[in-house]
Coordinates of C-alpha atoms in Angstrom, one line a residue:
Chain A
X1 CA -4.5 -23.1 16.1
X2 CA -7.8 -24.1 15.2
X3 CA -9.6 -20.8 15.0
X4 CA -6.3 -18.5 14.9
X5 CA -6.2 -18.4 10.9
X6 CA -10.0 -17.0 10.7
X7 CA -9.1 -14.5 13.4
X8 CA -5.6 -13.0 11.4
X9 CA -8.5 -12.8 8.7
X10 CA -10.3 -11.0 10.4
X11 CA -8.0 -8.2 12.0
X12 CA -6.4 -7.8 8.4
X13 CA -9.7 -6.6 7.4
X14 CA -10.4 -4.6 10.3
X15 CA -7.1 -2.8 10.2
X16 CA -7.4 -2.0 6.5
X17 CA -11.0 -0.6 7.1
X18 CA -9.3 1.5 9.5
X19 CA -6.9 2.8 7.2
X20 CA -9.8 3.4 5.1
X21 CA -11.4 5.9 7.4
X22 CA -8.4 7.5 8.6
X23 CA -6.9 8.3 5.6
X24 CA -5.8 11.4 4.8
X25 CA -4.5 9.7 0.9
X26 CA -7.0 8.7 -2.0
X27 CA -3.7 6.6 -2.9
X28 CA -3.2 5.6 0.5
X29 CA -7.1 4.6 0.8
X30 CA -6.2 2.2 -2.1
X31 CA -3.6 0.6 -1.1
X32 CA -5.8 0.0 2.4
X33 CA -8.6 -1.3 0.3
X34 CA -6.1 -3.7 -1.2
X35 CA -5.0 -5.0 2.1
X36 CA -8.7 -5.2 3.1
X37 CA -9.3 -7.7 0.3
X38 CA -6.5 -10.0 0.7
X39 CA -8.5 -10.9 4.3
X40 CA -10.7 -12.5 1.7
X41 CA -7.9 -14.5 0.2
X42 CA -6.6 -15.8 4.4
X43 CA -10.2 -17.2 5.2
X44 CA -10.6 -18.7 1.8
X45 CA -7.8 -20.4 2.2
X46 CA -8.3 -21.1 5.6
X47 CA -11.6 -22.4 5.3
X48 CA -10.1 -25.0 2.3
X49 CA -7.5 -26.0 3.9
X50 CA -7.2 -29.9 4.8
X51 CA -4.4 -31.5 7.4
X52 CA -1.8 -33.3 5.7
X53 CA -3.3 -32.6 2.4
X54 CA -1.7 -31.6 -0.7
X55 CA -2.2 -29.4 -3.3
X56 CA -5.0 -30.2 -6.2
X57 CA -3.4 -31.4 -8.8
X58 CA -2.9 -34.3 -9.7
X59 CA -0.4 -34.4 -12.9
X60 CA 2.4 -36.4 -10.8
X61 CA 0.0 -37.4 -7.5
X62 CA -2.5 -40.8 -7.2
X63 CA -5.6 -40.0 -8.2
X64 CA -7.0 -40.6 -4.7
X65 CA -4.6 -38.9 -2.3
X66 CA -5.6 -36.2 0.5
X67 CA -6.1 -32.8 -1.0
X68 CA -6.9 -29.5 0.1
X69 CA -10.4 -28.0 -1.4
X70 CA -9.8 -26.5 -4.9
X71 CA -12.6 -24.6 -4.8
X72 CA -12.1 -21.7 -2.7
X73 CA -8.6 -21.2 -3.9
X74 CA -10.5 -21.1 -7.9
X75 CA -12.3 -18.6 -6.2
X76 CA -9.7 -16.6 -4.6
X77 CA -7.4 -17.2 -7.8
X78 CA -9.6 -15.3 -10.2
X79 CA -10.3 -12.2 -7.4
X80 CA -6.9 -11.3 -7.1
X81 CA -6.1 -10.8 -10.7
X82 CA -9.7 -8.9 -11.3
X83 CA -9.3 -7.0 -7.9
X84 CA -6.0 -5.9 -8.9
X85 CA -7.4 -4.4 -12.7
X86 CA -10.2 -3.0 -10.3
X87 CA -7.4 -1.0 -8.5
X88 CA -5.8 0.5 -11.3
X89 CA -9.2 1.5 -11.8
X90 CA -9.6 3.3 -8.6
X91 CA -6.2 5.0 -9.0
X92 CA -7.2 5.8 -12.6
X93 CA -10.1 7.8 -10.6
X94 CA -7.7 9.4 -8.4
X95 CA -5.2 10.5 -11.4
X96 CA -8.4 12.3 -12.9
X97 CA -9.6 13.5 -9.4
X98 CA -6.3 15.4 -8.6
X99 CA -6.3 16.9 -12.2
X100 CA -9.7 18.2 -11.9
X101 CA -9.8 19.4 -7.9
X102 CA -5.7 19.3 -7.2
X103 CA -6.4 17.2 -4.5
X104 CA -6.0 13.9 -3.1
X105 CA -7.2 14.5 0.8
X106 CA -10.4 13.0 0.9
X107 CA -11.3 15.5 3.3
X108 CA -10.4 18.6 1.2
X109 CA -12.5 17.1 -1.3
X110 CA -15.5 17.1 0.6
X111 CA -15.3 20.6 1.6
X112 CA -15.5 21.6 -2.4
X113 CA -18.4 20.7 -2.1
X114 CA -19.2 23.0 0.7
Chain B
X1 CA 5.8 -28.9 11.0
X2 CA 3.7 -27.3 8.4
X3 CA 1.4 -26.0 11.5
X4 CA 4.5 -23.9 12.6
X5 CA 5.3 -22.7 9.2
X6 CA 1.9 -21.3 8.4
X7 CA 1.6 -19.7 12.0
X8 CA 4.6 -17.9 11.4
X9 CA 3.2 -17.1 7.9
X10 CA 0.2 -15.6 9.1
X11 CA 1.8 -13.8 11.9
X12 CA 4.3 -12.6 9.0
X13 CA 1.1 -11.4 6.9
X14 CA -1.1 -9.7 9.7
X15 CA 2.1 -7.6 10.7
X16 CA 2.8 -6.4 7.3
X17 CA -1.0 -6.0 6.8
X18 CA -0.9 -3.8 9.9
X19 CA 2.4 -1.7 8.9
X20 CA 0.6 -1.1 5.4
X21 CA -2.0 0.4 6.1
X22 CA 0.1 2.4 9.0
X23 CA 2.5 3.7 7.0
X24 CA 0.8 6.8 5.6
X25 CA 3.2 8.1 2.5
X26 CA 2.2 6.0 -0.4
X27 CA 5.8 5.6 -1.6
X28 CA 6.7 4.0 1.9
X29 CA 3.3 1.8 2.1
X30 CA 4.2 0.5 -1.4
X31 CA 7.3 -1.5 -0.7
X32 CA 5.4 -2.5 2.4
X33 CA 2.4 -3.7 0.4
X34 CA 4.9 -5.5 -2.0
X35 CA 6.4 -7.5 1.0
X36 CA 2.6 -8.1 2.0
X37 CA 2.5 -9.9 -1.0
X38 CA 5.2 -11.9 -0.7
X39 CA 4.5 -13.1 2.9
X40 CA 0.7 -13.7 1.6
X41 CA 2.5 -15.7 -1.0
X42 CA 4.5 -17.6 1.2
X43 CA 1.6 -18.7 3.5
X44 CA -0.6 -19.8 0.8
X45 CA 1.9 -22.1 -0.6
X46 CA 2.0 -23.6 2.7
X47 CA -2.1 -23.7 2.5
X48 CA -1.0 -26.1 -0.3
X49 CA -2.8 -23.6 -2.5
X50 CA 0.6 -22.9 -5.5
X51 CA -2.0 -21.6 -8.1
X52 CA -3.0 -18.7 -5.9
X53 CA 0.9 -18.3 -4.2
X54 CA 1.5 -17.5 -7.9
X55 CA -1.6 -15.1 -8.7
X56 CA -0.4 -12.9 -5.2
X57 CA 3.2 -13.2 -6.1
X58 CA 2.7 -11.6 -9.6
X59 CA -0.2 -9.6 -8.6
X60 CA 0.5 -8.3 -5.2
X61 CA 4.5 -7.6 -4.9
X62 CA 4.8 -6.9 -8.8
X63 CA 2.0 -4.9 -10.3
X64 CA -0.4 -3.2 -7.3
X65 CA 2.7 -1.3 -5.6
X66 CA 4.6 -0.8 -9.4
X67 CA 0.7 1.2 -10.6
X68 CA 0.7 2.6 -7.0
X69 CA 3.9 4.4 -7.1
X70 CA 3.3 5.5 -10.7
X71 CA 0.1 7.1 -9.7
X72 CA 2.1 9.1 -6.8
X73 CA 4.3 10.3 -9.6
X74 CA 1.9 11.4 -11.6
X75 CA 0.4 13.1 -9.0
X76 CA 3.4 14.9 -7.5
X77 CA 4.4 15.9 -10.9
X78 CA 2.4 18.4 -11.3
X79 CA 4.2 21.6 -11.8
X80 CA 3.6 24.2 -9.1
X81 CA 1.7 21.1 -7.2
X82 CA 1.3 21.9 -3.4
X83 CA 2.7 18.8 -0.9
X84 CA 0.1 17.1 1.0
X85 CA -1.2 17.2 4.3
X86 CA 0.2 14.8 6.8
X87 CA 2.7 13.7 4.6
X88 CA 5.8 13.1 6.5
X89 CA 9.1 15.2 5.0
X90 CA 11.5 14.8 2.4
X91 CA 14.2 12.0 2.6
Chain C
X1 CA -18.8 14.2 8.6
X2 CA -15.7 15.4 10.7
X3 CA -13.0 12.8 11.1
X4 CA -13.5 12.2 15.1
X5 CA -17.0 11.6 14.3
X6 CA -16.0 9.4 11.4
X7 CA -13.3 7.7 13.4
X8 CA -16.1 7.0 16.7
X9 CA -18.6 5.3 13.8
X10 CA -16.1 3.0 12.8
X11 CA -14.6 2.2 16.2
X12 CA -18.4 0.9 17.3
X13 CA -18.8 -0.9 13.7
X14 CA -15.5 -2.2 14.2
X15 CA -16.1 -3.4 17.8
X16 CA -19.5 -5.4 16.7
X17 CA -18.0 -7.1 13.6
X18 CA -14.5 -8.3 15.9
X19 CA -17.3 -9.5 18.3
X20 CA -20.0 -11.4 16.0
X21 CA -16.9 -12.7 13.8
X22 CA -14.9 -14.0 16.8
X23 CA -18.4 -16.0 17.7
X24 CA -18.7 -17.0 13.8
X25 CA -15.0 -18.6 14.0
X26 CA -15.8 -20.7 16.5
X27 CA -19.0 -21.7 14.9
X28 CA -16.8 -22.7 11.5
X29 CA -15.1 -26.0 10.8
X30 CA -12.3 -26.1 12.6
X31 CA -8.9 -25.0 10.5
X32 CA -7.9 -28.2 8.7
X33 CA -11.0 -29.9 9.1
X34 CA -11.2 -33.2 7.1
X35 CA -14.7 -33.0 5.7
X36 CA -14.8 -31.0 2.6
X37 CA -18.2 -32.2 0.8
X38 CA -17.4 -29.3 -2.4
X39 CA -13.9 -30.0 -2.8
X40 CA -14.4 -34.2 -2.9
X41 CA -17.5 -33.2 -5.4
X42 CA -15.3 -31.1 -7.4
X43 CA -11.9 -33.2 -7.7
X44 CA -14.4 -36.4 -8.7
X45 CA -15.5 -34.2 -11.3
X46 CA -12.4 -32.7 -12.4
X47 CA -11.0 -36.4 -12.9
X48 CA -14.4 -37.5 -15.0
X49 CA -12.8 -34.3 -17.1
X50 CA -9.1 -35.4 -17.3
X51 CA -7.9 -32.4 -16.0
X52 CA -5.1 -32.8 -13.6
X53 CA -5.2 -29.6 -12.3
X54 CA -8.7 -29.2 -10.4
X55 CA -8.3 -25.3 -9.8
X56 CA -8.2 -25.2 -13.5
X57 CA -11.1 -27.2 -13.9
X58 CA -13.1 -25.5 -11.3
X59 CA -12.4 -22.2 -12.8
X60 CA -12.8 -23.2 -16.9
X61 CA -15.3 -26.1 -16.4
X62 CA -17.6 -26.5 -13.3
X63 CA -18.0 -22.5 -12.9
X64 CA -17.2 -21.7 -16.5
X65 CA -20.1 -18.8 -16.9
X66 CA -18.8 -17.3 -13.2
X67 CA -14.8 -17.1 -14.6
X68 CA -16.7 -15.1 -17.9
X69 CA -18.2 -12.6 -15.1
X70 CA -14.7 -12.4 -13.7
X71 CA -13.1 -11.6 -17.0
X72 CA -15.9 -9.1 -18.1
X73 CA -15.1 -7.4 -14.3
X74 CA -11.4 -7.6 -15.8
X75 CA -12.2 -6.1 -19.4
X76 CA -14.7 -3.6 -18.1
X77 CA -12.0 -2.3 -15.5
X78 CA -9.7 -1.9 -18.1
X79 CA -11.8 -0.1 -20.4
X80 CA -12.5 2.5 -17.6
X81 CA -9.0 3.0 -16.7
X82 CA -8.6 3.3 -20.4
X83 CA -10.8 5.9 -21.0
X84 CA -9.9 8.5 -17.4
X85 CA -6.1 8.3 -18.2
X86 CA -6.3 9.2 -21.8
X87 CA -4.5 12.2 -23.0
X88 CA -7.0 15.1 -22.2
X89 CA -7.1 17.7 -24.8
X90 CA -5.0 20.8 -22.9
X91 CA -2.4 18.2 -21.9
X92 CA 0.8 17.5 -24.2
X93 CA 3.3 14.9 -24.3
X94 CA 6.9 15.3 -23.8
X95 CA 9.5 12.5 -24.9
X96 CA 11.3 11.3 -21.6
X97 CA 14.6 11.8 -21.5
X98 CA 17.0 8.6 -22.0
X99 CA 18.2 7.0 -18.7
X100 CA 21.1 6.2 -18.3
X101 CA 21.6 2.3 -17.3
X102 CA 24.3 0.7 -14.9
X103 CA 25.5 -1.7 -17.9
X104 CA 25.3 -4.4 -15.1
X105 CA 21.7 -3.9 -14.6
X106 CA 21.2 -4.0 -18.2
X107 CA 22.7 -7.1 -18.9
X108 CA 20.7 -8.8 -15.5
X109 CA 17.5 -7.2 -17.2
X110 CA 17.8 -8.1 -20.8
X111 CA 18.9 -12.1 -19.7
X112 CA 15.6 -11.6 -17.0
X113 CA 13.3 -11.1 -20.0
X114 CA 12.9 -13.9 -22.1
X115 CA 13.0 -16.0 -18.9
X116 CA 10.0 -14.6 -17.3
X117 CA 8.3 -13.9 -20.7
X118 CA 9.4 -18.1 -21.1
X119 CA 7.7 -18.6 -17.4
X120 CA 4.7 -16.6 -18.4
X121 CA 3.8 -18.2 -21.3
X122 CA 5.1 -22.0 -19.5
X123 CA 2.4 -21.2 -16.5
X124 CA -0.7 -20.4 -19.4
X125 CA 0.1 -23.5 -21.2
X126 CA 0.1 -25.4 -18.8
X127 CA -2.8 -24.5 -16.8
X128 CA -4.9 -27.4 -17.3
X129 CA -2.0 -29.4 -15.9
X130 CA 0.0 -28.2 -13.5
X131 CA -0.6 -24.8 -11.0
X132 CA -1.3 -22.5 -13.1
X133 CA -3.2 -20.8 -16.0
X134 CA -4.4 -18.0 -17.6
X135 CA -4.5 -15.7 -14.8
X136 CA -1.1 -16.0 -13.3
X137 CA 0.7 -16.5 -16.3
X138 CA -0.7 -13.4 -17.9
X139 CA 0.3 -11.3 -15.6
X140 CA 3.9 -12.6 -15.2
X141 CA 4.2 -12.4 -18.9
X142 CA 3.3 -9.0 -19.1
X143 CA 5.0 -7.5 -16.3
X144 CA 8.1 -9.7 -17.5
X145 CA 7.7 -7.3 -21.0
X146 CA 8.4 -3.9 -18.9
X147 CA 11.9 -5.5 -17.8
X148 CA 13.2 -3.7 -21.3
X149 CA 11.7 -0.2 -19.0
X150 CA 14.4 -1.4 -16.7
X151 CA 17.4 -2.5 -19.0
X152 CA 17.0 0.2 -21.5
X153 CA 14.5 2.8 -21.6
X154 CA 11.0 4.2 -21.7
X155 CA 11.2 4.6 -25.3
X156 CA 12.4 1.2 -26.4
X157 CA 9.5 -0.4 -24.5
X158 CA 7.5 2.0 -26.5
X159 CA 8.9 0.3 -29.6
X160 CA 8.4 -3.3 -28.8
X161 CA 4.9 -2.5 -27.5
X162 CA 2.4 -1.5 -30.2
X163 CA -0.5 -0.8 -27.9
X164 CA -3.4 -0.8 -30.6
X165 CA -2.4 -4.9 -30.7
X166 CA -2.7 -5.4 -27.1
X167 CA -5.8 -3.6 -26.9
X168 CA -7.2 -5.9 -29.6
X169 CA -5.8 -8.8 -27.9
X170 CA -8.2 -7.9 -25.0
X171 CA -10.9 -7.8 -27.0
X172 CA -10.2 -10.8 -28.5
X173 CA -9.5 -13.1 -25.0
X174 CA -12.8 -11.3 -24.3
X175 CA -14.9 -12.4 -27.4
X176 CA -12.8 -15.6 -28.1
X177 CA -14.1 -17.0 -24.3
X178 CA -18.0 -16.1 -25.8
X179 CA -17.4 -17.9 -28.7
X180 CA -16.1 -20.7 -27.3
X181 CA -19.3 -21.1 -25.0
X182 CA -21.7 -20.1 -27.8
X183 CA -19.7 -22.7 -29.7
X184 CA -20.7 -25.3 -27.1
X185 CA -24.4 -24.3 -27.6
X186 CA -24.0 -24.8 -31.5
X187 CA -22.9 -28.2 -30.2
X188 CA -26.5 -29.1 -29.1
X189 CA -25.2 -28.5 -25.3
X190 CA -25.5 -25.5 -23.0
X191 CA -23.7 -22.2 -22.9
X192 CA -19.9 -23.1 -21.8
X193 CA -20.3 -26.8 -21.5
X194 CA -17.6 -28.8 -22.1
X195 CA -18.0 -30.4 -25.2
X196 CA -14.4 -31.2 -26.8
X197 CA -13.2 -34.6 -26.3
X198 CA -11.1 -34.7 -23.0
X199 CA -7.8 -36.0 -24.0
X200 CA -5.9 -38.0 -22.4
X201 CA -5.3 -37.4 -18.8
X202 CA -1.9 -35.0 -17.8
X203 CA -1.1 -34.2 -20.9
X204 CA -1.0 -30.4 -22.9
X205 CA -4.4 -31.5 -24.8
X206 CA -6.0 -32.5 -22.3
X207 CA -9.5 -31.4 -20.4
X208 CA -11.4 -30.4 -23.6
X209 CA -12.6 -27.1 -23.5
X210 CA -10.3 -25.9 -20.2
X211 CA -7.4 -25.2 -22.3
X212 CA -9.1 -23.3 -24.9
X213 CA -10.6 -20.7 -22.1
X214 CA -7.4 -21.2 -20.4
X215 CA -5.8 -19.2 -23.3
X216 CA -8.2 -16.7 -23.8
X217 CA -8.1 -16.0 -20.6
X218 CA -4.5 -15.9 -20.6
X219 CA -4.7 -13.8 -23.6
X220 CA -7.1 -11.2 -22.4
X221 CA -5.0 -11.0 -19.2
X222 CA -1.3 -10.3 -21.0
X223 CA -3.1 -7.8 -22.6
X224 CA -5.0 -6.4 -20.1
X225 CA -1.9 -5.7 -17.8
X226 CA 0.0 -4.7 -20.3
X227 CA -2.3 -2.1 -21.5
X228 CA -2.9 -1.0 -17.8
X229 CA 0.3 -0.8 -16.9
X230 CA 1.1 1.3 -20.6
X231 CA -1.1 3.8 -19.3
X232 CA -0.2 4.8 -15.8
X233 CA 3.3 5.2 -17.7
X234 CA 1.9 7.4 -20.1
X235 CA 0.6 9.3 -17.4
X236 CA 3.3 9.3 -14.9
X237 CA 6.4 9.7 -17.5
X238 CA 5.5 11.1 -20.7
X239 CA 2.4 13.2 -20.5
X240 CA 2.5 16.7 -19.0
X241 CA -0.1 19.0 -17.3
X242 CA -0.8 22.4 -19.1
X243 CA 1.5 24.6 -17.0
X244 CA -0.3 26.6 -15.2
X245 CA 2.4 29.7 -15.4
X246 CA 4.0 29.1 -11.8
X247 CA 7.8 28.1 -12.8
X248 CA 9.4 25.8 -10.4
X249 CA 10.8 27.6 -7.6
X250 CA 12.8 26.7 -4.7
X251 CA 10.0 25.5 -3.0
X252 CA 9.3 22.7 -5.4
X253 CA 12.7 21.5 -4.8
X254 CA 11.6 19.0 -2.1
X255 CA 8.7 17.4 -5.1
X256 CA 11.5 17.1 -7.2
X257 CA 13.8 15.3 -4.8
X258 CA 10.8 13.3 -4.3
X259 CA 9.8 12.0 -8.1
X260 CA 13.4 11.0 -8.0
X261 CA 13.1 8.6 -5.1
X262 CA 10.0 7.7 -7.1
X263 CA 11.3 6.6 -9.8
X264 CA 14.0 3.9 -8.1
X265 CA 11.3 2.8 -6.4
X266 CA 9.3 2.1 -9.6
X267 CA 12.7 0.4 -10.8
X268 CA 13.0 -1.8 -8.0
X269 CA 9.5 -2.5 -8.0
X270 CA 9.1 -3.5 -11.1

């Protein structure tokens, strides 16, 4: 238990690299890239988190309970929202790369170019 | 209790990691990415961590799959537009 | 690069970094570790503050000018996807055609919509009190707005959304976060300091400044999505590709099948 968190982190990125490589889908390679960054998000978390802590806040708590460290989760908290407008960017790209070359095979991209 | 809870959580999110990125057809790995998103959800609200549970909730099982899925429209739209390699058949 | 080559490369890349990181874990803190020097600094400040909720504090407070390099990531993002989906010159738009709605679904959809729009607007009030903020609640506001795509149609979303305002309201969260940290330095304190009076503690006015970037935040976000999310439907309903003369033949039959499937996905989805 006491390393198994760190290690899901770290397969979930490996495995979305891998999908990165192998894929044969610009949209496909996004969604992987997505994946790959919510390993970020697991050993954030991960590393923040306290036994028998609660949550941050304090609106209905005592001021000095036990409470998990707020500030990787501020740091995850703003990623996701920004990575997600950073994805619509990348399938912006994509939109405009399969107007221009009719493609989406990352591969059959890279042999336009000869 | 809450050990067991987020073991199964993670288990829950490295397995749909994995099926995400295996599935290969965008409009399969979407769903696949949305329940991603809800198991990441689920084990960072029992990381004690609600304010994020919420960001990936709304983020990753709403919006990312919804603007995935559009894109794959778009692109499939095209008239005359010739189907992908390695793209498994029809339904 | 050919993609057994490609696929060797990343096996050995991917071999070192599951070695070195499987040593690093065990070098960490263990998982659940007690000792959390950042986090007992940061919740003593947050309470100095009066803000309840130290996430929000972090975020609007102790790493104010980082969350303003977040949201320029944000607007800058949006600008880009902006400007590649725009309608390019040789492409025109075509009015989709009405869908037609279970009457069941409709009803669910339109008594869905205020409720999440209600939640949305709840979490960004809220923010400086309990989980929540500007982030989240801006993007469960505006992807509670594209409900009316589900209960009616593309075109009465079109109504209810005039996109010029939401892409001023981006601007604005944008700008109204600067001003609020420029406003600070006025103040004769540093850029994004927190200068308001804190309030009293747990309550809607309180944390001084968090609330204020809170909103803009929030603001900047609603907009954001709701302008990204305008777009890709442009793109994937409305606008079409010059026809390149090929008619659609029995061979397209299978793409057609497919944007169907699409589409009930999208209305699941969203």
């Amino acid at each position: 238990m006491t390393v198994l968190p760190y290690l899901v982190a770290g397969w979930i990125f490996l495995i979305g690299v891998y999908g990165l490589v192998t894929s044969r889908d610009l949209i496909h390679a996004v969604g992987c890239l997505a994946v790959t960054q919510s390993s970020t998000y697991v050993l954030l978390l991960a590393v923040g988190y306290r036994n028998g802590g609660t949550a941050p806040v304090f609106a209905d708590a005592p001021t000095d309970s036990r409470v998990v460290d707020p500030v990787v989760q501020a740091l995850a908290l703003t990623d996701i929202v920004v990575g997600a407008t950073v994805t619509a960017l990348l399938l912006a790209l994509v939109v405009q790369l399969r107007k221009r070359h009719g493609t989406v095979d990352p591969d059959a991209l890279s042999e336009l170019k000869g | 209790m809450t050990d067991v809870l987020i073991v199964v959580a993670l288990l829950l999110v490295a397995g749909a990691a994995t099926a995400a990125v295996l599935n290969r057809d965008p409009v399969r790995q979407a769903p696949v990415l949305s329940f991603l998103g809800l198991a990441l959800a689920l084990l960072f609200t029992f990381l004690q961590a609600p304010d994020v549970a919420l960001s990936q909730l709304a983020v990753g099982s709403a919006v990312t799959p919804l603007m995935i899925l559009l894109t794959v429209r778009k692109v499939r739209r095209r008239p005359g537009g010739r189907r992908r390699r390695g793209q498994a058949g029809g339904p | 690069m050919s993609a057994r080559v490609r696929l060797w490369v990343f096996l050995v890349g991917a071999a070192g970094f599951a070695v070195l990181f499987a040593v690093a874990c065990f070098g960490l803190p263990a998982f659940g570790t007690v000792h959390h020097p950042y986090g007992v600094r940061a919740v003593h400040a947050s309470l100095s503050h009066h803000t309840a909720n130290v996430i929000a504090s972090v975020n609007f407070d102790l790493r104010a000018f980082d969350t303003l390099g977040e949201e320029t990531i944000l607007f800058s993002a949006v600008l880009g996807t902006v400007v590649l989906l725009r309608q390019a010159r040789d492409e025109h738009r075509k009015d989709p055609e009405p869908a037609v709605v279970h009457p069941r679904v409709r009803r669910f959809a339109l008594l869905m919509l205020p409720l999440a729009l209600l939640v949305g607007l709840y979490v960004i009030a809220h923010g400086q009190v309990s989980p929540g903020g500007g982030f989240q609640g801006g993007v469960v506001a505006a992807t509670a707005l594209h409900l009316l795509y589900i209960a009616a149609d593309y075109r009465a979303l079109e109504r209810v959304r005039p996109l010029t305002l939401y892409e001023i309201g981006e601007a604005a969260g944008e700008v109204a976060y600067v001003i609020t940290g420029l406003a600070a330095v006025l103040a004769g304190s540093a850029f994004l300091a927190n200068v308001l009076p804190f309030g009293t503690f747990a309550t809607l006015s309180s944390g001084g400044t968090v609330p204020v970037l809170n909103a803009a935040v929030g603001l900047e976000v609603v907009s954001g999505v709701v302008v990204l999310l305008a777009r890709f439907l442009d793109q994937a309903v409305e606008i079409e590709e010059p026809d390149d003369g090929s008619p659609r033949g029995a061979g397209n039959s299978g793409d057609d099948e497919d944007n169907g499937d699409d589409e009930d996905d999208e209305r699941e989805r969203a």
